[in-house]
Amino acid sequence: MTKKYKPISNKFPHLLHGGDYNPDQWQEYPEVLKEDIKLMKKANCNTMSVGIFAWAALEPEEGKFEFAWLDDVLDSLYENGIYTVLATPSGARPAWMAQKYPEVLRVNEDRTRILFSARHNHCYTSPVYREKSRIINTKLAERYKDHPGVLIWHLSNEYGGECHCDLCQEEFREWLKERYGTLDKLNQTWWSTFWSHTYTDWSQIESPAPHGMNSIHGQVLDWKRFVTYQTVDFMKEEINVLKGITPEIPVTTNLMGTYPVLDYWKFADQLDVVSWDNYPLWHGEKEDWKLASDIGFVHDINRSLKGGKPFMLMESTPSMTNWQKVGKLKRPGMHLLSSIQAVAHGSDTVQYFQWRKGRGGFEKFHGAVVDHVGHENTRVFRDVAEVGETLQQLDPIVGTSVEPEVAVIYDWENRWAIDEAKALRQADMGSDYEKTCKKHYREFWKRGISVDVINMDCDLSKYKVVVAPMLYMLRDGVGKKIEEFVKNGGTFLTTYWSGIVDDHDLCFRGGHPGPLREIMGIWVEETDALYDDDKNYVVIKDDNELGITGEYEAGILCSLLHAETAEVLATYKEDFYAGRPALTVNKFGKGEAYYIASRNEERFLNDFYDTIINKLALGKILDMELPAGVTVQKRTDGENDYIFILNFTGDEQELNMKSVNELTDIFTGEEITGQIKLGAYGVKILTK
């Protein structure tokens, strides 16, 4: 079956390569702008993102608009074969607006209003800010609606943050009225009788505050939902203006990985294309291959947000970042490797922040294609040009996607609820949830098995395996969906701290794991939180169906459970719960459900998933044992496969390809037989 998506824009049906370009910072240096065009062509760039923080240059005074400079930039780019990702400027507003209309300034959770500063510093509720954004966006859309060089709209920049002003408080109350209807319903759902927190008038409700209400978890959870709702509502207003004038131009906005403040699943339906900004700290405290797996996890979220549709790598750095703790440079080969990694997971672009380093400001030392020296004779420029040259040869990959048999559930609302649980271990449990999901994901990544990263509302029926670590919250209907998945032959895996609360953060009556109890065939009596130095062990039972043996170190969290219909595969070795179940499997309908009761060492996950993968005959992209640190990813149109072999180690690696047939090097056309070598941070792209 052929499955190929349309390119991002039919105007330019190729992989996009370029970066954030800020000509508004260089209007006093026309010779620099002329030189930029020459350098862009030498760097094999075909696309520039323009106007992202240009509001003050576009509207230097209220109602006074200056577009001539932007006309010249877009025309010059297009005349030289370079297209534009054109931004709305709402990511940072000019000083005159903050001075004249202080309501546009955000109010922090401690109820102090900020001064004019930084960026992402505006109130999404403010009628003034919405009106001013509507005006400037209308002007942009009307002026450039027919410009042949405009490929896509870039909405604002990294929407984020929250505001606690009076306007937002009132909107929050209106949102709650719509959600609950009556105060009685709200009080029941929030369990507000706790500590006599019952509300008797809507005006009594405020957002969480460090010096105010923060002990009603349902209220905190709803505030986080509201922040996402209000941000999306502001974004929709931007979209409505643009689509009303330029309905044929797609829209995107640059997301920020697993940014915990916003639920990106609520953004996906509004966007034509998903894009994100990727800034890993290579060669740092974490081994590169493990960090690469974590980045693969986020790439796969962004592909999954639109059901497999290719996404855009909107920002990445060609060298280093200035805002990380240590600004270490990319080692030779890493720029091409990390760029191609995005393409391998489903991106149809490689774009950077930034094209040219500015002379001043917060990001004057942030990595860029063109350094302060101002010419192409740098290592970084050569690396970028190499990426561009490589992408030019990959046209057949445009629009292809990934078709995984495995899904990992990572859910923003679940993370919020875990963060607020006030249980077990107080130190950032939400971050711990993300790390745990990534560890389970890594077991497939390192074996070259494609994965979707989804939320709990997604369709499960197309997968063979669904992994849902720490699924603390179960929204209404999710338990039934998992039940149907397993009953119809799926394999479901979950862990400790799952099935605890509903979507209002109320604990399930009847104990844990709530709606998953029958599926898992267990009930959990207690969960033991251990100190970092505490250890226990899980001992695999003899003659178990997995065929693994021995014992594994356990720590951090250990659930004490009772097996009902489940088969016990392993038990705890020590402490007062020695001999109690630590790993179970339950046959349910045509499928199986596994429960991992404790946080076990990495060796356990390796052996456990090795057995599951073999048992279910999950399709590896290349049927071989991959060297440590090497992964394989695949994109396909249903007829042609494009296979990416990526070496995230600083050592040369060899792969024995004797058992692999009909693969050719996409660049040379050479048939692949016998051994292939990958240099340090090396890449091979094959086609079948």
XYZ file of C-alpha atoms in Angstrom, residues 117-589:
473
model
C 11.431 42.468 29.353
C 12.663 39.420 27.507
C 10.076 37.691 25.269
C 7.013 35.424 25.745
C 6.027 38.057 28.251
C 2.486 38.921 27.269
C -0.995 38.016 28.457
C -2.845 35.736 26.041
C -6.189 36.903 27.440
C -5.600 40.642 27.021
C -8.094 42.102 24.491
C -5.520 44.749 23.617
C -2.832 42.207 22.846
C -5.208 40.112 20.787
C -6.349 43.168 18.842
C -2.816 44.409 18.183
C -1.796 40.915 17.064
C -4.821 40.737 14.776
C -3.922 44.051 13.153
C -0.272 43.228 12.449
C -1.144 39.716 11.250
C -3.789 41.116 8.898
C -1.265 43.565 7.467
C 1.269 40.756 6.896
C -1.249 38.390 5.312
C -2.690 41.017 2.995
C 0.724 42.223 1.885
C 2.321 38.818 1.222
C -0.669 36.654 0.302
C 0.487 36.375 -3.302
C 4.224 36.404 -2.746
C 5.642 33.362 -4.576
C 8.405 32.899 -2.033
C 6.226 32.401 1.061
C 5.938 28.679 1.830
C 4.353 28.531 5.272
C 3.255 30.718 8.180
C 5.319 30.483 11.372
C 2.916 31.342 14.214
C 4.585 33.432 16.908
C 7.521 31.656 18.529
C 7.568 28.929 21.151
C 4.203 29.741 22.737
C 4.680 29.335 26.458
C 4.222 30.548 29.993
C 1.134 31.593 31.912
C -0.454 34.765 33.222
C -2.334 35.258 36.515
C -3.798 38.724 35.932
C -7.399 39.655 36.710
C -8.364 39.115 33.064
C -7.006 35.569 33.165
C -8.668 34.885 36.528
C -12.050 35.831 35.091
C -11.489 33.735 31.970
C -10.464 30.806 34.165
C -13.763 31.076 36.070
C -15.722 31.208 32.813
C -13.855 28.148 31.576
C -14.741 26.324 34.814
C -18.409 27.285 34.513
C -18.462 25.823 31.028
C -16.708 22.659 32.239
C -18.718 21.982 35.404
C -21.962 23.916 35.104
C -22.512 24.303 38.844
C -20.394 24.960 41.915
C -21.772 21.795 43.504
C -20.387 19.751 40.634
C -17.050 21.558 40.811
C -16.756 21.067 44.580
C -17.562 17.371 44.293
C -15.067 16.881 41.491
C -12.302 18.808 43.225
C -12.989 17.070 46.578
C -12.989 20.558 48.032
C -14.410 19.539 51.395
C -10.790 18.680 52.211
C -9.489 21.338 54.626
C -12.857 23.131 54.323
C -12.013 24.452 50.855
C -15.596 24.372 49.564
C -16.369 27.274 47.237
C -19.710 29.074 47.586
C -19.247 31.668 44.849
C -17.368 31.526 41.529
C -15.546 34.755 42.394
C -13.744 32.937 45.230
C -11.814 30.771 42.781
C -8.338 31.864 41.748
C -5.404 30.255 40.004
C -2.826 28.426 42.137
C -0.354 30.671 43.962
C 2.633 30.103 46.246
C 0.957 32.252 48.890
C -2.549 31.031 48.113
C -4.431 27.965 46.955
C -2.290 25.030 45.814
C -3.585 22.089 47.836
C -6.607 21.089 45.713
C -5.049 18.892 43.065
C -8.088 18.984 40.819
C -7.903 22.776 40.820
C -4.188 22.772 39.954
C -4.820 20.253 37.188
C -7.665 22.315 35.748
C -5.532 25.467 35.840
C -2.889 23.698 33.754
C -5.602 22.605 31.322
C -6.869 26.173 31.163
C -3.385 27.544 30.380
C -3.189 25.189 27.405
C -6.748 26.102 26.380
C -6.086 29.847 26.533
C -2.793 29.559 24.649
C -4.427 27.485 21.922
C -7.316 29.969 21.792
C -4.864 32.805 21.170
C -3.109 30.731 18.508
C -6.456 29.996 16.830
C -7.123 33.731 16.570
C -3.794 34.116 14.783
C -4.669 31.215 12.482
C -8.147 32.565 11.706
C -6.702 35.856 10.488
C -4.117 34.164 8.274
C -6.445 31.488 6.898
C -9.112 34.086 6.168
C -6.726 35.837 3.803
C -4.312 33.054 2.739
C -6.257 29.789 3.064
C -3.812 27.919 0.823
C -0.695 28.703 2.917
C -0.152 26.126 5.698
C 0.526 27.129 9.308
C 2.882 25.792 11.936
C 4.346 26.854 15.266
C 7.572 25.729 16.848
C 6.963 23.429 19.826
C 9.541 22.783 22.541
C 9.930 19.041 22.948
C 8.305 17.867 26.163
C 7.820 21.408 27.512
C 5.769 20.642 30.626
C 3.551 23.754 30.703
C 1.481 23.020 27.575
C -0.240 19.873 26.301
C 0.854 19.758 22.668
C -1.870 17.273 21.700
C -4.295 20.188 22.011
C -2.253 22.128 19.426
C -1.961 19.409 16.807
C -5.458 19.618 15.293
C -5.074 23.349 14.685
C -1.790 23.072 12.781
C -1.208 21.979 9.199
C 2.328 20.900 10.066
C 4.010 20.252 13.414
C 7.450 21.731 14.026
C 9.794 21.732 17.003
C 13.065 23.158 18.343
C 15.815 20.682 19.222
C 18.746 21.650 21.451
C 20.438 18.577 22.953
C 23.704 18.870 24.870
C 25.918 16.514 22.870
C 29.146 15.126 24.349
C 27.985 15.975 27.858
C 27.176 14.108 31.046
C 25.019 11.532 29.247
C 26.482 9.161 26.657
C 25.732 10.445 23.155
C 23.815 7.332 22.117
C 21.539 7.534 25.153
C 20.926 11.212 24.523
C 20.207 10.372 20.875
C 17.581 7.899 22.033
C 15.962 10.619 24.179
C 15.927 12.956 21.173
C 14.469 10.184 19.012
C 11.658 9.916 21.575
C 10.768 13.584 21.020
C 11.095 13.377 17.234
C 8.612 10.515 17.405
C 6.198 12.556 19.521
C 6.189 15.275 16.881
C 5.562 12.781 14.074
C 2.836 11.079 16.109
C 1.062 14.374 16.864
C -0.239 14.393 13.272
C -0.729 10.651 12.955
C 2.552 10.001 11.149
C 2.674 13.088 8.939
C 6.211 14.444 8.426
C 7.139 17.269 10.777
C 9.592 20.167 10.617
C 12.815 20.527 12.569
C 12.321 24.284 12.918
C 15.314 25.081 15.107
C 18.559 23.321 15.936
C 22.045 24.613 16.482
C 24.820 24.118 13.948
C 27.408 24.280 16.736
C 26.525 25.078 20.360
C 24.026 26.960 22.479
C 24.822 29.883 24.738
C 22.184 29.224 27.390
C 23.080 25.688 28.462
C 25.248 25.061 31.497
C 28.179 24.072 29.301
C 28.333 25.272 25.695
C 30.307 22.378 24.255
C 30.900 22.291 20.506
C 29.642 19.492 18.283
C 32.433 17.082 17.442
C 33.233 16.421 13.756
C 30.420 14.445 12.136
C 27.832 15.196 14.799
C 26.116 17.997 12.910
C 25.346 15.852 9.877
C 24.427 12.899 12.098
C 22.039 14.839 14.363
C 20.455 16.563 11.363
C 19.889 13.306 9.508
C 18.506 11.773 12.711
C 15.588 14.224 12.479
C 14.971 13.244 8.849
C 15.168 9.553 9.772
C 12.371 9.977 12.331
C 10.114 11.877 9.937
C 11.264 15.475 9.501
C 11.123 17.043 6.047
C 13.330 19.947 7.128
C 16.614 20.760 8.841
C 16.599 24.358 10.090
C 18.714 26.296 12.542
C 18.749 29.015 15.055
C 20.409 31.062 13.847
C 21.686 32.113 10.409
C 24.027 34.896 11.536
C 25.194 35.751 15.048
C 23.958 39.111 16.238
C 26.373 41.644 17.677
C 24.503 42.131 20.943
C 21.791 40.787 23.168
C 21.131 37.558 24.990
C 21.984 35.262 22.062
C 25.044 36.983 20.579
C 27.128 33.896 21.427
C 24.530 31.324 20.401
C 25.681 29.021 17.602
C 25.026 30.190 14.044
C 25.839 29.267 10.477
C 27.720 32.568 10.018
C 29.943 33.558 12.928
C 31.032 37.058 13.900
C 33.945 36.679 11.487
C 31.341 36.987 8.724
C 32.626 34.563 6.075
C 32.336 30.921 5.020
C 35.807 29.771 6.028
C 34.781 28.063 9.253
C 34.275 24.470 10.302
C 30.637 25.097 11.206
C 29.827 26.664 7.830
C 31.361 23.674 6.054
C 29.302 21.311 8.231
C 26.110 23.167 7.318
C 26.958 23.158 3.618
C 27.520 19.389 3.843
C 24.055 18.907 5.356
C 22.511 20.996 2.581
C 24.331 19.040 -0.112
C 23.154 15.774 1.465
C 19.526 16.888 1.685
C 19.519 17.874 -1.984
C 19.986 14.193 -2.853
C 17.065 12.969 -0.747
C 14.030 14.156 -2.718
C 12.446 10.661 -2.810
C 12.136 10.777 0.998
C 9.891 13.880 1.034
C 6.449 12.954 2.324
C 7.357 9.426 3.423
C 6.650 8.381 6.981
C 7.130 5.696 9.618
C 4.809 2.765 10.344
C 5.549 1.396 13.833
C 4.149 -1.731 15.474
C 4.989 -0.314 18.916
C 3.658 2.682 20.832
C 4.815 4.256 24.088
C 2.241 6.355 25.927
C 3.609 9.675 27.187
C 0.780 11.947 28.297
C 1.075 15.583 29.416
C -1.935 15.497 31.749
C -0.597 12.340 33.341
C 2.677 14.152 33.968
C 0.852 17.100 35.546
C -1.090 14.793 37.851
C 2.045 12.893 38.875
C 3.753 16.204 39.659
C 0.908 17.164 41.997
C 0.418 13.780 43.670
C 2.357 14.597 46.848
C 3.305 10.975 47.303
C 6.190 8.515 47.312
C 9.163 10.706 46.337
C 8.698 14.475 46.345
C 11.607 15.370 44.058
C 10.103 16.125 40.650
C 8.080 12.991 40.000
C 6.834 14.430 36.692
C 10.361 14.622 35.318
C 10.931 11.111 36.632
C 7.891 9.951 34.631
C 9.371 11.357 31.420
C 12.750 9.721 32.097
C 11.035 6.396 32.733
C 9.105 6.556 29.454
C 12.346 7.312 27.629
C 14.094 4.322 29.197
C 11.393 1.957 27.992
C 11.438 3.601 24.560
C 15.216 3.125 24.355
C 14.875 -0.653 24.393
C 13.208 -0.493 20.988
C 15.326 2.360 19.623
C 18.605 0.558 20.252
C 17.318 -2.520 18.406
C 16.173 -0.565 15.378
C 12.436 -0.942 15.983
C 10.250 2.049 15.100
C 8.000 3.534 17.793
C 5.139 6.013 17.948
C 4.973 8.158 21.094
C 1.299 8.863 21.751
C -1.060 10.043 24.466
C -3.694 7.909 26.158
C -6.493 9.138 23.882
C -4.904 7.822 20.676
C -6.141 4.795 18.753
C -4.286 1.662 19.876
C -5.638 -0.824 17.369
C -2.815 -0.513 14.817
C -0.097 -1.557 17.262
C 1.098 -4.962 18.421
C 2.598 -3.580 21.634
C 1.625 -0.611 23.802
C 3.935 0.390 26.657
C 2.523 2.752 29.300
C 4.950 3.302 32.192
C 3.593 5.029 35.308
C 0.117 5.528 33.842
C -0.989 7.192 37.084
C -4.033 8.902 35.562
C -6.640 7.169 33.437
C -9.043 9.497 31.689
C -12.604 8.312 31.191
C -12.800 5.460 28.691
C -9.052 4.767 28.557
C -9.300 1.622 30.665
C -11.973 0.271 28.316
C -9.835 1.087 25.296
C -6.846 -0.770 26.758
C -9.130 -3.675 27.610
C -10.303 -3.902 23.973
C -6.728 -3.653 22.725
C -5.587 -6.595 24.837
C -8.756 -8.620 24.280
C -8.182 -8.357 20.527
C -4.652 -9.717 20.740
C -2.493 -6.754 21.748
C 0.311 -6.869 24.292
C 0.101 -4.178 26.978
C 2.867 -3.333 29.444
C 2.597 -1.035 32.433
C 4.413 -0.472 35.710
C 4.173 0.596 39.335
C 2.175 3.792 39.973
C -0.423 3.087 37.304
C -4.216 3.204 37.481
C -4.312 5.428 40.579
C -6.567 8.411 39.735
C -9.194 9.535 37.237
C -8.960 12.647 35.079
C -10.049 14.844 38.003
C -7.156 13.485 40.087
C -9.538 11.558 42.341
C -8.331 8.151 43.506
C -10.266 5.205 42.126
C -12.557 3.471 44.574
C -11.753 -0.203 44.929
C -7.999 0.276 44.926
C -5.247 0.228 42.363
C -4.752 -0.185 39.432
C -8.343 0.999 39.082
C -9.881 0.227 35.657
C -6.795 -1.831 34.768
C -7.318 -4.348 37.569
C -9.130 -6.990 35.528
C -6.834 -6.535 32.532
C -3.681 -6.846 34.636
C -5.100 -9.568 36.879
C -3.675 -7.964 40.027
C -4.423 -5.464 42.759
C -1.806 -3.272 44.399
C -1.947 -2.975 48.154
C 0.948 -0.575 48.791
C 3.904 1.060 47.032
C 7.216 1.383 48.850
C 9.321 4.477 48.078
C 13.006 3.817 48.692
C 15.931 6.118 49.337
C 18.535 6.345 46.594
C 20.888 3.963 48.365
C 18.201 1.387 49.248
C 18.256 -1.812 47.184
C 16.054 -4.819 46.681
C 16.116 -7.504 44.025
C 13.616 -9.248 41.808
C 14.202 -12.941 41.256
C 12.902 -14.551 38.085
C 10.982 -17.749 38.737
C 12.208 -20.999 37.239
C 10.548 -22.249 34.051
C 8.811 -18.926 33.399
C 7.263 -18.222 30.007
C 9.808 -15.496 29.207
C 12.731 -17.866 29.371
C 14.932 -15.448 31.345
C 16.713 -16.327 34.559
C 18.559 -14.750 37.452
C 17.939 -11.704 39.584
C 17.969 -7.951 38.990
C 18.524 -4.973 41.230
C 15.394 -2.973 42.109
C 14.979 0.378 43.818
C 13.221 3.766 44.007
C 9.636 2.419 43.784
C 8.366 -1.086 44.566
C 4.678 -1.993 44.399
C 3.341 -4.660 46.753
C 0.659 -6.496 44.853
C -1.600 -9.525 44.902
C -1.858 -11.749 41.851
C -5.495 -12.580 41.109
C -5.708 -14.091 37.626
C -2.152 -13.099 36.669
C 0.794 -15.503 36.509
C 3.759 -14.500 38.688
C 7.009 -14.377 36.708
C 9.282 -12.889 39.376
C 9.234 -12.128 43.096
C 11.021 -9.765 45.475
C 14.089 -11.159 47.232
C 14.436 -8.989 50.333
C 12.684 -6.873 52.951
C 9.302 -7.654 54.487
C 7.783 -8.215 51.033
C 10.257 -10.903 50.013
C 8.474 -13.581 47.995
C 5.682 -11.275 46.835
C 5.043 -10.769 43.090
C 7.359 -8.336 41.263
C 6.559 -9.184 37.640
C 3.317 -10.649 36.321
C 1.558 -11.495 33.087
C -2.172 -11.896 32.629
C -3.795 -13.668 29.702
C -6.796 -11.593 28.690
C -8.821 -12.470 25.628
